[in-house]
Tab-separated table of C-alpha atoms and ligand atoms in Angstrom:
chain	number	residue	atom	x	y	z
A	1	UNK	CA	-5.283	14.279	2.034
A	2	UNK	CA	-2.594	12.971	4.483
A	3	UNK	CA	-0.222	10.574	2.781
A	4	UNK	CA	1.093	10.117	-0.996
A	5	UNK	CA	2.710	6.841	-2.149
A	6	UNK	CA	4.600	6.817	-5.510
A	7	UNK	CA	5.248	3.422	-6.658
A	8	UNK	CA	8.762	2.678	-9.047
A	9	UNK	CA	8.057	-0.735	-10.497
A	10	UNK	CA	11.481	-1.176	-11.449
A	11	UNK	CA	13.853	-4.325	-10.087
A	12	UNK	CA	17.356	-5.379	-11.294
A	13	UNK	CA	16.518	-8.562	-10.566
A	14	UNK	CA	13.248	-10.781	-9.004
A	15	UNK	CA	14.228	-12.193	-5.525
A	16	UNK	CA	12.711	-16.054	-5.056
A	17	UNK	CA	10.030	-14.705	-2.603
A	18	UNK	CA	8.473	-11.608	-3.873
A	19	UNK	CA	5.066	-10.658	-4.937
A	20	UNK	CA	4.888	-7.411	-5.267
A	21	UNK	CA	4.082	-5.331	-8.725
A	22	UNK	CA	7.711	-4.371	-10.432
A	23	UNK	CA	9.430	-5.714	-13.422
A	24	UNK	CA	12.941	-6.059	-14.315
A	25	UNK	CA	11.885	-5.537	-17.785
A	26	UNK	CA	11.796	-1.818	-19.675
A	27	UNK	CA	14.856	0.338	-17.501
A	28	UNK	CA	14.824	2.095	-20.801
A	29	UNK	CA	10.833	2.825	-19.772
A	30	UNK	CA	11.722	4.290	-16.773
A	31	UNK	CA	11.805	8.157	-18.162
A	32	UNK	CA	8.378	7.939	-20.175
A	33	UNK	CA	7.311	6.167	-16.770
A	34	UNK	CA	7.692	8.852	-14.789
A	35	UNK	CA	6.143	11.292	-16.908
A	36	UNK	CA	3.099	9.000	-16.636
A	37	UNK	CA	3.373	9.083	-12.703
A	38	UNK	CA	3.128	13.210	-13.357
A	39	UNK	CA	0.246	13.313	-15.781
A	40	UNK	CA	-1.828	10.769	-12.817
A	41	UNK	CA	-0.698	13.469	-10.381
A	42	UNK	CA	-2.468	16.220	-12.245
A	43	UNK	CA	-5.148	14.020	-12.901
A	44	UNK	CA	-5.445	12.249	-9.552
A	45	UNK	CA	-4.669	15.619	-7.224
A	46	UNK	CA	-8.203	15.730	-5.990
A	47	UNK	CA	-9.275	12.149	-5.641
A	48	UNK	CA	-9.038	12.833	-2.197
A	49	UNK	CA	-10.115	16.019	-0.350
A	50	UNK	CA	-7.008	18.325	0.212
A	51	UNK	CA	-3.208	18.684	-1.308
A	52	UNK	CA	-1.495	18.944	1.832
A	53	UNK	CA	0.583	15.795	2.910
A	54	UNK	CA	2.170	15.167	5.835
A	55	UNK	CA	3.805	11.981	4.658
A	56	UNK	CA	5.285	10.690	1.316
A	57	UNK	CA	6.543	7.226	0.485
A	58	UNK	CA	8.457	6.019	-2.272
A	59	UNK	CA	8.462	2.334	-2.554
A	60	UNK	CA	8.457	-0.268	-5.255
A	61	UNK	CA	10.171	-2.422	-6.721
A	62	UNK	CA	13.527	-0.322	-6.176
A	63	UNK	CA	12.920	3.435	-6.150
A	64	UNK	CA	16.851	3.808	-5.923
A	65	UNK	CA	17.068	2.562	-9.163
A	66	UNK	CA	15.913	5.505	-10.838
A	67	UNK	CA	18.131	7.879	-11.822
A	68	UNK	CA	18.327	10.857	-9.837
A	69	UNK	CA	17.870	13.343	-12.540
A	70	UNK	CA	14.254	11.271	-12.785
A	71	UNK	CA	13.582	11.266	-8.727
A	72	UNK	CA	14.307	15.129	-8.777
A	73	UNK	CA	11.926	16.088	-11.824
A	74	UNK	CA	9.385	13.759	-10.144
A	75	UNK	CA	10.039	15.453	-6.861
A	76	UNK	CA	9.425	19.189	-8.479
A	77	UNK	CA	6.300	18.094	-9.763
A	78	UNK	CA	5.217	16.939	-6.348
A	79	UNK	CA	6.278	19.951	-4.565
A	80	UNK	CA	4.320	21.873	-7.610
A	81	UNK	CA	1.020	20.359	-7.189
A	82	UNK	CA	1.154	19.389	-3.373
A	83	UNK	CA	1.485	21.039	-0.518
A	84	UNK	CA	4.205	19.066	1.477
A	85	UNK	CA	3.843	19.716	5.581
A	86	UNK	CA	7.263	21.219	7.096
A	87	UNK	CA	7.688	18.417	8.742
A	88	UNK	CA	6.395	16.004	6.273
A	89	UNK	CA	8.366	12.490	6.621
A	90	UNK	CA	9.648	11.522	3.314
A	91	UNK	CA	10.967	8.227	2.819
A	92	UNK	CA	12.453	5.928	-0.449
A	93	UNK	CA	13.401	2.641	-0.125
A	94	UNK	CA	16.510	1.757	-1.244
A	95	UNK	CA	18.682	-1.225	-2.306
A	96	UNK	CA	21.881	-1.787	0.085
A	97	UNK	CA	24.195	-1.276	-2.838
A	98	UNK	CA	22.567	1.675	-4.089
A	99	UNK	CA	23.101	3.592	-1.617
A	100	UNK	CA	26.620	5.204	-2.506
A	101	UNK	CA	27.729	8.402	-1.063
A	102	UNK	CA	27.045	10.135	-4.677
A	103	UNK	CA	23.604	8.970	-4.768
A	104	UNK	CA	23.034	10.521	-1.433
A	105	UNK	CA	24.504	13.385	-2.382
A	106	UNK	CA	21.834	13.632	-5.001
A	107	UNK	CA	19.161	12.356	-2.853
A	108	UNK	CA	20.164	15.567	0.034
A	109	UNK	CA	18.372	18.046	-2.801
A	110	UNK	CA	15.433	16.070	-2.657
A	111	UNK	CA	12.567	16.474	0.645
A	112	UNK	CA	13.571	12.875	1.619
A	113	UNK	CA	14.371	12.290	5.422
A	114	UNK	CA	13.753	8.649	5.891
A	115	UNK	CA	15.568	5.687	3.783
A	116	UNK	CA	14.031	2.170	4.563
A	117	UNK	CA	16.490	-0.600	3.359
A	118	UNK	CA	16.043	-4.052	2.474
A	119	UNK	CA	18.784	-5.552	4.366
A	120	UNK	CA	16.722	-9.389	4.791
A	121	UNK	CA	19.406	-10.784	6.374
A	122	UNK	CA	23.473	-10.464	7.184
A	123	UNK	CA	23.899	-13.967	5.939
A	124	UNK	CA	25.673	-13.679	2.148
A	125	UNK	CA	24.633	-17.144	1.351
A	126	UNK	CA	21.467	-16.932	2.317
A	127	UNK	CA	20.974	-13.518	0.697
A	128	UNK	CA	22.530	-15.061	-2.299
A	129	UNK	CA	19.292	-18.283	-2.277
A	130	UNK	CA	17.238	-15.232	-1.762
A	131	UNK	CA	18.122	-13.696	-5.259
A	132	UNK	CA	19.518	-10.329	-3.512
A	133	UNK	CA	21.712	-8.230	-5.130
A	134	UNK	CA	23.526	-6.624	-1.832
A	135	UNK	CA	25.621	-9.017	0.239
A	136	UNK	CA	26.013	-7.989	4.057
A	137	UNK	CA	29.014	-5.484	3.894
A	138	UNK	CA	27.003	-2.828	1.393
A	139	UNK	CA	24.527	-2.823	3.956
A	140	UNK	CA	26.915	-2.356	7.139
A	141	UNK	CA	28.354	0.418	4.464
A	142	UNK	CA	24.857	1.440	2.930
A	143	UNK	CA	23.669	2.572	7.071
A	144	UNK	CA	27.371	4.063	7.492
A	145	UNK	CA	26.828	6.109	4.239
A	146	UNK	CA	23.831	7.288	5.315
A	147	UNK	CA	24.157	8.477	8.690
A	148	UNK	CA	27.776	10.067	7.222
A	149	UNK	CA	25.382	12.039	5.165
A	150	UNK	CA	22.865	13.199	7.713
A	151	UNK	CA	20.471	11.059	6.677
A	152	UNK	CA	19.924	9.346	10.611
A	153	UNK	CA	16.555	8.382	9.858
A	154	UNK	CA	17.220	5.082	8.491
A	155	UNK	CA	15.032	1.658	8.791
A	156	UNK	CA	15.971	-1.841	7.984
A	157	UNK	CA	14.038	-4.759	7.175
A	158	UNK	CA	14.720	-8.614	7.819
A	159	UNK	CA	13.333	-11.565	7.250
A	160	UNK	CA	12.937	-14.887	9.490
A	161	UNK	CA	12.284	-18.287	9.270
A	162	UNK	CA	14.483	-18.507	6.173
A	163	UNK	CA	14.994	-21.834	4.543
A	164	UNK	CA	17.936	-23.374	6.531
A	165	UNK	CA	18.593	-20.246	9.287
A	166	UNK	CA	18.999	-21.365	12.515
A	167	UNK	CA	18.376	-19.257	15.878
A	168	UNK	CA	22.269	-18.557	15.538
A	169	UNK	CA	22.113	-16.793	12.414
A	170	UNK	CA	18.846	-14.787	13.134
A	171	UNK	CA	20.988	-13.673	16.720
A	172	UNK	CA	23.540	-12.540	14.533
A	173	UNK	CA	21.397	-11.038	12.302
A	174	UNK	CA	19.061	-8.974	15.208
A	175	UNK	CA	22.365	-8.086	17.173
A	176	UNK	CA	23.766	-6.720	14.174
A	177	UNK	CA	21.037	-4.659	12.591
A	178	UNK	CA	20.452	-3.120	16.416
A	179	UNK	CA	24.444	-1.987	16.849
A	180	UNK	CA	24.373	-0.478	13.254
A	181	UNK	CA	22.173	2.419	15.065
A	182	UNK	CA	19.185	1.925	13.226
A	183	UNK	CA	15.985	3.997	14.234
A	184	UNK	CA	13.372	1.474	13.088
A	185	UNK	CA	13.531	-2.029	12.423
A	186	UNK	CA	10.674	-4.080	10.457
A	187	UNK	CA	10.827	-8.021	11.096
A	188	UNK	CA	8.955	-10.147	8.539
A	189	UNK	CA	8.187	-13.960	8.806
A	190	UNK	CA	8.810	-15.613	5.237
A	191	UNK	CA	5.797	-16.057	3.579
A	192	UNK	CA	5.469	-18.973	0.521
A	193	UNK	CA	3.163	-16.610	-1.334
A	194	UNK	CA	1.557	-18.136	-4.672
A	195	UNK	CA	3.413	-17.315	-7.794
A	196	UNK	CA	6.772	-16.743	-6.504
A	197	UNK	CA	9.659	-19.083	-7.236
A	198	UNK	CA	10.093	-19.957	-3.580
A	199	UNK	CA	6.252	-21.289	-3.367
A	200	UNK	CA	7.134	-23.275	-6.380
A	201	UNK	CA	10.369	-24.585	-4.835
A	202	UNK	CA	8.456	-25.249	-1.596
A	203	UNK	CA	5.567	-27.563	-3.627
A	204	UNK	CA	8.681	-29.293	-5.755
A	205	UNK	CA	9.841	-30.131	-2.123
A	206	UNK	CA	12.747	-28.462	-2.790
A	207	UNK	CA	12.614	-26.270	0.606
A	208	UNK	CA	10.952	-26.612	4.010
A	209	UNK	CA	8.736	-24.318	5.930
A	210	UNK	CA	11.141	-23.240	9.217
A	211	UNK	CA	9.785	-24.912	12.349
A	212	UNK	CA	6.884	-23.294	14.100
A	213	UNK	CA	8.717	-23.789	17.569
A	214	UNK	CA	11.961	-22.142	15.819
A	215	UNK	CA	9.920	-19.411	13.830
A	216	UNK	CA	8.430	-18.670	17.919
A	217	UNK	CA	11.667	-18.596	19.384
A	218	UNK	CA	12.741	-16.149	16.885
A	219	UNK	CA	10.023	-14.112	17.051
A	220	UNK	CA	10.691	-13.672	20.797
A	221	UNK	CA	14.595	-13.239	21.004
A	222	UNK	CA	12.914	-10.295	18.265
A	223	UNK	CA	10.892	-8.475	20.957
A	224	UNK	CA	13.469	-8.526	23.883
A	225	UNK	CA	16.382	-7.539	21.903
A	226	UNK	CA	14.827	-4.831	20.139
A	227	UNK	CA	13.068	-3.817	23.715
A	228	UNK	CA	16.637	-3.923	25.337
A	229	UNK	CA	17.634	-1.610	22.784
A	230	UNK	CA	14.999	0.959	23.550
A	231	UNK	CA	12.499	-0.026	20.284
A	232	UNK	CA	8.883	0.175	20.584
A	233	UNK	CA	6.777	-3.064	19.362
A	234	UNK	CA	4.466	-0.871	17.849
A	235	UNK	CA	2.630	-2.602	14.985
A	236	UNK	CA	3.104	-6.872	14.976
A	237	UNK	CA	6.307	-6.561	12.637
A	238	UNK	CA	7.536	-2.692	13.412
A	239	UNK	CA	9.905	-1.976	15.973
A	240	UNK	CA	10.751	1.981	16.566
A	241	UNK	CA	12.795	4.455	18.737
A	242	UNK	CA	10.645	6.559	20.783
A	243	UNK	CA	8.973	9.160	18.211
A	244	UNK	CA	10.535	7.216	15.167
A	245	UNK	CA	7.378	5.212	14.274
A	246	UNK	CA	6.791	4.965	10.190
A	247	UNK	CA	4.190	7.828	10.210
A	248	UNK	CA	2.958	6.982	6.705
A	249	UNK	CA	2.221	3.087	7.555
A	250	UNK	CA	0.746	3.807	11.052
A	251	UNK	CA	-1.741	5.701	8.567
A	252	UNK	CA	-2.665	2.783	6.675
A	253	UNK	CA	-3.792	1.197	10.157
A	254	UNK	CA	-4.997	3.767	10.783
A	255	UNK	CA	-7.232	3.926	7.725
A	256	UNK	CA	-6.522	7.621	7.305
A	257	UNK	CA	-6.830	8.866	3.240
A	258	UNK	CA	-3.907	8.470	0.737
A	259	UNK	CA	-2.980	8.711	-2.752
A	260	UNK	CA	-1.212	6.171	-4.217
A	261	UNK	CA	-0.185	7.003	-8.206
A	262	UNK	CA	1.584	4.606	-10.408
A	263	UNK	CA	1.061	1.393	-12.005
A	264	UNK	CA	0.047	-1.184	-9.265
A	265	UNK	CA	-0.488	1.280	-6.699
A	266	UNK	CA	-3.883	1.711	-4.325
A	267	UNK	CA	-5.738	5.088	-3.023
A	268	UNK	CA	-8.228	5.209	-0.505
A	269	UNK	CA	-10.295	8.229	0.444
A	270	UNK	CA	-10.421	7.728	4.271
A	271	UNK	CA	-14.308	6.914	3.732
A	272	UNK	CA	-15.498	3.933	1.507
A	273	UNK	CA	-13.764	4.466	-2.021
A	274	UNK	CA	-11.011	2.498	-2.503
A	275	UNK	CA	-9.075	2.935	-5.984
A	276	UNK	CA	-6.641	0.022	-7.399
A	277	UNK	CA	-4.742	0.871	-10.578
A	278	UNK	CA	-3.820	-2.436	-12.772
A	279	UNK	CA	-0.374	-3.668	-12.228
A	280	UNK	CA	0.913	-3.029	-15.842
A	281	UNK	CA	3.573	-0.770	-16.723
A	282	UNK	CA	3.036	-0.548	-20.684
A	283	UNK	CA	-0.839	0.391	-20.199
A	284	UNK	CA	0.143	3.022	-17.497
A	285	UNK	CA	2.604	4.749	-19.772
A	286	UNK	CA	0.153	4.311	-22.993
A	287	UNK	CA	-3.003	5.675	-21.085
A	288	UNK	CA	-4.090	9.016	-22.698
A	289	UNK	CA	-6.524	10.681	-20.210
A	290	UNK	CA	-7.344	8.045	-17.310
A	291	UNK	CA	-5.003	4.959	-16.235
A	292	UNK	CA	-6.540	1.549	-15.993
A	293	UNK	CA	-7.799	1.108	-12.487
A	294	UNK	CA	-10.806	-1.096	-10.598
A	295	UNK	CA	-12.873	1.103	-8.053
A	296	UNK	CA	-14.181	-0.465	-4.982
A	297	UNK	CA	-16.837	0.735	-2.536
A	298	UNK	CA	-16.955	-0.584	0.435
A	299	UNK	CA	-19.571	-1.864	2.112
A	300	UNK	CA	-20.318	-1.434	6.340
A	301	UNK	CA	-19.333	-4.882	6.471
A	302	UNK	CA	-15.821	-4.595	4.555
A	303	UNK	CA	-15.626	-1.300	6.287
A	304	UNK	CA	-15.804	-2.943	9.788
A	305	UNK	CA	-13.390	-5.673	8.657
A	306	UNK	CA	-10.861	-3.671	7.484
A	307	UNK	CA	-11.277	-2.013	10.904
A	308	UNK	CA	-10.737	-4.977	12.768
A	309	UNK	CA	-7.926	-6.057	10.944
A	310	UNK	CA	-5.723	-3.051	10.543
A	311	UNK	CA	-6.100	-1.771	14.446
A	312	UNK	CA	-6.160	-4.736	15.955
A	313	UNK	CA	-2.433	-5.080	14.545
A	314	UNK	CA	-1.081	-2.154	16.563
A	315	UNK	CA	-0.231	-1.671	19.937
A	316	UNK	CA	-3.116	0.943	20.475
A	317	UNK	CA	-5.377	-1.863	19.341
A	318	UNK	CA	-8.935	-1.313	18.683
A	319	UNK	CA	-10.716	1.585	20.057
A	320	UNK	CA	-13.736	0.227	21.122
A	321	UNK	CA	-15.630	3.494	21.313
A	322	UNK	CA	-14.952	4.050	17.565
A	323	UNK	CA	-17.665	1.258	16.788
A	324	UNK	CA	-20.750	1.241	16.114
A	325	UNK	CA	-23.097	-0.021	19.233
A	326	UNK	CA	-23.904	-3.473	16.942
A	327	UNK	CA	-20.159	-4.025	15.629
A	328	UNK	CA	-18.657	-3.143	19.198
A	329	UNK	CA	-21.267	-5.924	20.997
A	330	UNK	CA	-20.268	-8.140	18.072
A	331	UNK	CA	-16.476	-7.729	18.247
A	332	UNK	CA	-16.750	-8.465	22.077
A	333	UNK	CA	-18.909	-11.222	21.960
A	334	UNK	CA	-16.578	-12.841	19.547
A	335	UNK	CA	-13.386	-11.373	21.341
A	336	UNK	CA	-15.374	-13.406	24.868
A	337	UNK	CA	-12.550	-16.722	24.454
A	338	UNK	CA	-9.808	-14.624	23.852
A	339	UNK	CA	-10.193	-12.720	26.654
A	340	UNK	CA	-10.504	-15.267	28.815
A	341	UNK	CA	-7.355	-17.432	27.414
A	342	UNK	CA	-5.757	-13.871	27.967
A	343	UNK	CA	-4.741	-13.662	24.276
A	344	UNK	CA	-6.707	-10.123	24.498
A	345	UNK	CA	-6.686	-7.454	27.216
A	346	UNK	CA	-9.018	-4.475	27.461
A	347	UNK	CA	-7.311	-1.128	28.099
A	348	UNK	CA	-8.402	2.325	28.260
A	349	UNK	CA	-11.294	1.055	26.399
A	350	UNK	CA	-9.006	-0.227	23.184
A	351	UNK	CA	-8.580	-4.052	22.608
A	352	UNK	CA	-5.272	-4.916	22.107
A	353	UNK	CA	-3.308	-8.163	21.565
A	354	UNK	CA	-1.188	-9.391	24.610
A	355	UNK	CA	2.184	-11.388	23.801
A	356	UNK	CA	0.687	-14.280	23.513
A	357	UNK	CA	-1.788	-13.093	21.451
A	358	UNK	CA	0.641	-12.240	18.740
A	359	UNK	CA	1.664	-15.514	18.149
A	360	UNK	CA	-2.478	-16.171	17.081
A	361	UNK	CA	-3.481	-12.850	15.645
A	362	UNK	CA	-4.043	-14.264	12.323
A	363	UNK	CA	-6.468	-16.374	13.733
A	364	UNK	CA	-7.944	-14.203	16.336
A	365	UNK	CA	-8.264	-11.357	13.789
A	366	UNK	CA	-10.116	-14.086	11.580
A	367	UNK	CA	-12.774	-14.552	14.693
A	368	UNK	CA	-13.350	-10.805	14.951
A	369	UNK	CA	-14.272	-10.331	11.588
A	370	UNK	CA	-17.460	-10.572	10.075
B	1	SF4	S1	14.093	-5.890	-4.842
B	1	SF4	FE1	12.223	-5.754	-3.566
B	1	SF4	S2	10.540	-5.415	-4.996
B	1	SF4	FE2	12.311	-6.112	-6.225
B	1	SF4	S3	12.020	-8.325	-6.409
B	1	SF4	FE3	13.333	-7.997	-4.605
B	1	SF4	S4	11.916	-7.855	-2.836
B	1	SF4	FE4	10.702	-7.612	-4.731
């Protein structure tokens, strides 16, 4: 096994524009909830081949939420049934305002060495329409904090194309994020996703989708600031210091095997199982043996879309000599107008996305696929 993803469904409060799998219901769950999260670990160990991991990830919901009595039990149960690499990368993702210097103090006796923050944006009004709970300063103080512990590995996310941001307030937002002396930096477009307040507020007519030219222009004061400042564009929305690329994500792309426990979390075996458990808390905790979860096998054609779609996302692109003779004549055949508009290059035998490219990939990763 390479990676392990623990999932903490937990949220203080639902921001306008999420989707993901947490609840803001059942705190008082969170103990029993954990102990569910070690019973799947026993039970889920060998789903995939192997207990060593090289990378961990905590995510959610808010995994700082838990208290840290909780986060180290759940760590000594991981370090008691996995074997975690020297130099595994460990990383939680934290609220701004969680991150005081006592809970880092409690987080410094756990194996964590990467914190991944959900800054969105340095705007307080905007963060405020978004339903966050931090405003701008707890995140200037959150990084401080952080690095003041030792904790240097540190990654922030933002969002663009925010109802009512202009290009000012996503300079101000980029310049700032880059002089706080971040490693890693992940850059998300707002998405209306179905189900979420915001996609309701968008059909009532109540917001407006940014501008597409304004979205672009964003997108590309994105790429030379964080290129001034020494980032890598590795994956379409990842930016990283040299050697400070999220190891655990790039394995997702790179369809490597991981176990994901918890309620709402995914596994996949690195060959053609997939595992999904159902996104409900209550049946989680309740389960007595097995936890309620859908199993998918994938099929060549899945297989080779997933391919597509995951590498093609990353600088290294797709490694053309890792096809099959049929898929790889397919892919290029189908890659043919790309190439030619120069919205793909060939290199070293991978097909990769130029800059122009980017601003299509949706579509062009749509033509690739089967
Ligand atoms: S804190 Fe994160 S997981 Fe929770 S509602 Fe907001 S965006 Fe979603």
């Amino acid at each position: 096994m390479d990676s392990l993803y623990l999932h903490i469904p937990f949220c203080q409060s639902r921001c306008i524009y999420c989707d993901f799998y947490s609840t803001t219901l059942g705190r008082d769950m969170m103990a029993r909830y954990v102990k569910a999260l070690e019973r799947e670990m026993v039970l889920r160990r060998q789903f995939i081949k192997g207990t060593r991991v090289h990378t961990i990830y905590i995510g959610g919901g808010t995994p700082s939420l838990l208290p840290m009595p909780l986060l180290h039990e759940l760590f000594n149960e991981t370090e008691r049934l996995f074997t975690i690499d020297a130099d595994a990368e460990v990383t939680i993702e934290a609220n701004p305002d969680d991150v005081t210097p006592e809970w880092l103090k409690g987080l410094a006796e756990t194996p964590v060495n990467r914190i991944s923050m959900g800054a969105q944006t340095f705007d307080d009004k905007l963060l405020q329409f978004l339903g966050r709970r931090h405003n701008s300063q707890q995140t200037i103080e959150a990084v401080r904090a952080c690095k003041e512990a030792g904790l240097t590995n540190i990654s922030l996310d933002l969002i663009y194309g925010l109802p009512g941001q202009t290009f000012e307030g996503w300079r101000h937002d980029v310049e700032l994020a880059l002089s706080l002396g971040i490693k890693h930096l992940s850059a998300y477009s707002l998405s209306y996703e179905e189900g979420t307040r915001l996609d309701t507020m968008l059909r009532q007519g109540l917001v407006r989708e940014a501008d597409e030219e304004l979205s672009r222009k964003m997108y590309i004061f994105l790429m030379s600031e964080t290129s001034k400042a020494g980032f890598i564009h590795y994956e379409i929305s990842n930016f990283a210091l040299p050697g400070c690329h999220s190891r655990h994500n790039s394995g997702y792309w790179q369809g490597t095997p991981y176990l994901g426990l918890g309620a709402g979390a995914h596994s996949y075996d690195g060959l053609r199982t997939r595992r999904a458990n159902l996104p409900d808390i209550k049946a989680y905790i309740a389960a007595a043996n097995d936890v309620p979860n859908e199993i998918e096998t994938l099929s060549d054609e899945s297989l080779y879309n997933e391919f597509i779609m995951t590498r093609l996302r990353t600088m290294v692109g797709i490694p053309l000599g890792e096809l099959q003779e049929n898929d790889c004549q397919y892919c290029l055949s189908m890659a043919e107008p790309h190439l030619k508009d120069r919205r793909l290059h060939i290199q070293d035998d991978h097909l990769c996305l130029t800059q122009e490219g980017i601003f299509t990939s949706n579509d062009i990763i749509s033509d690739l696929m089967k």
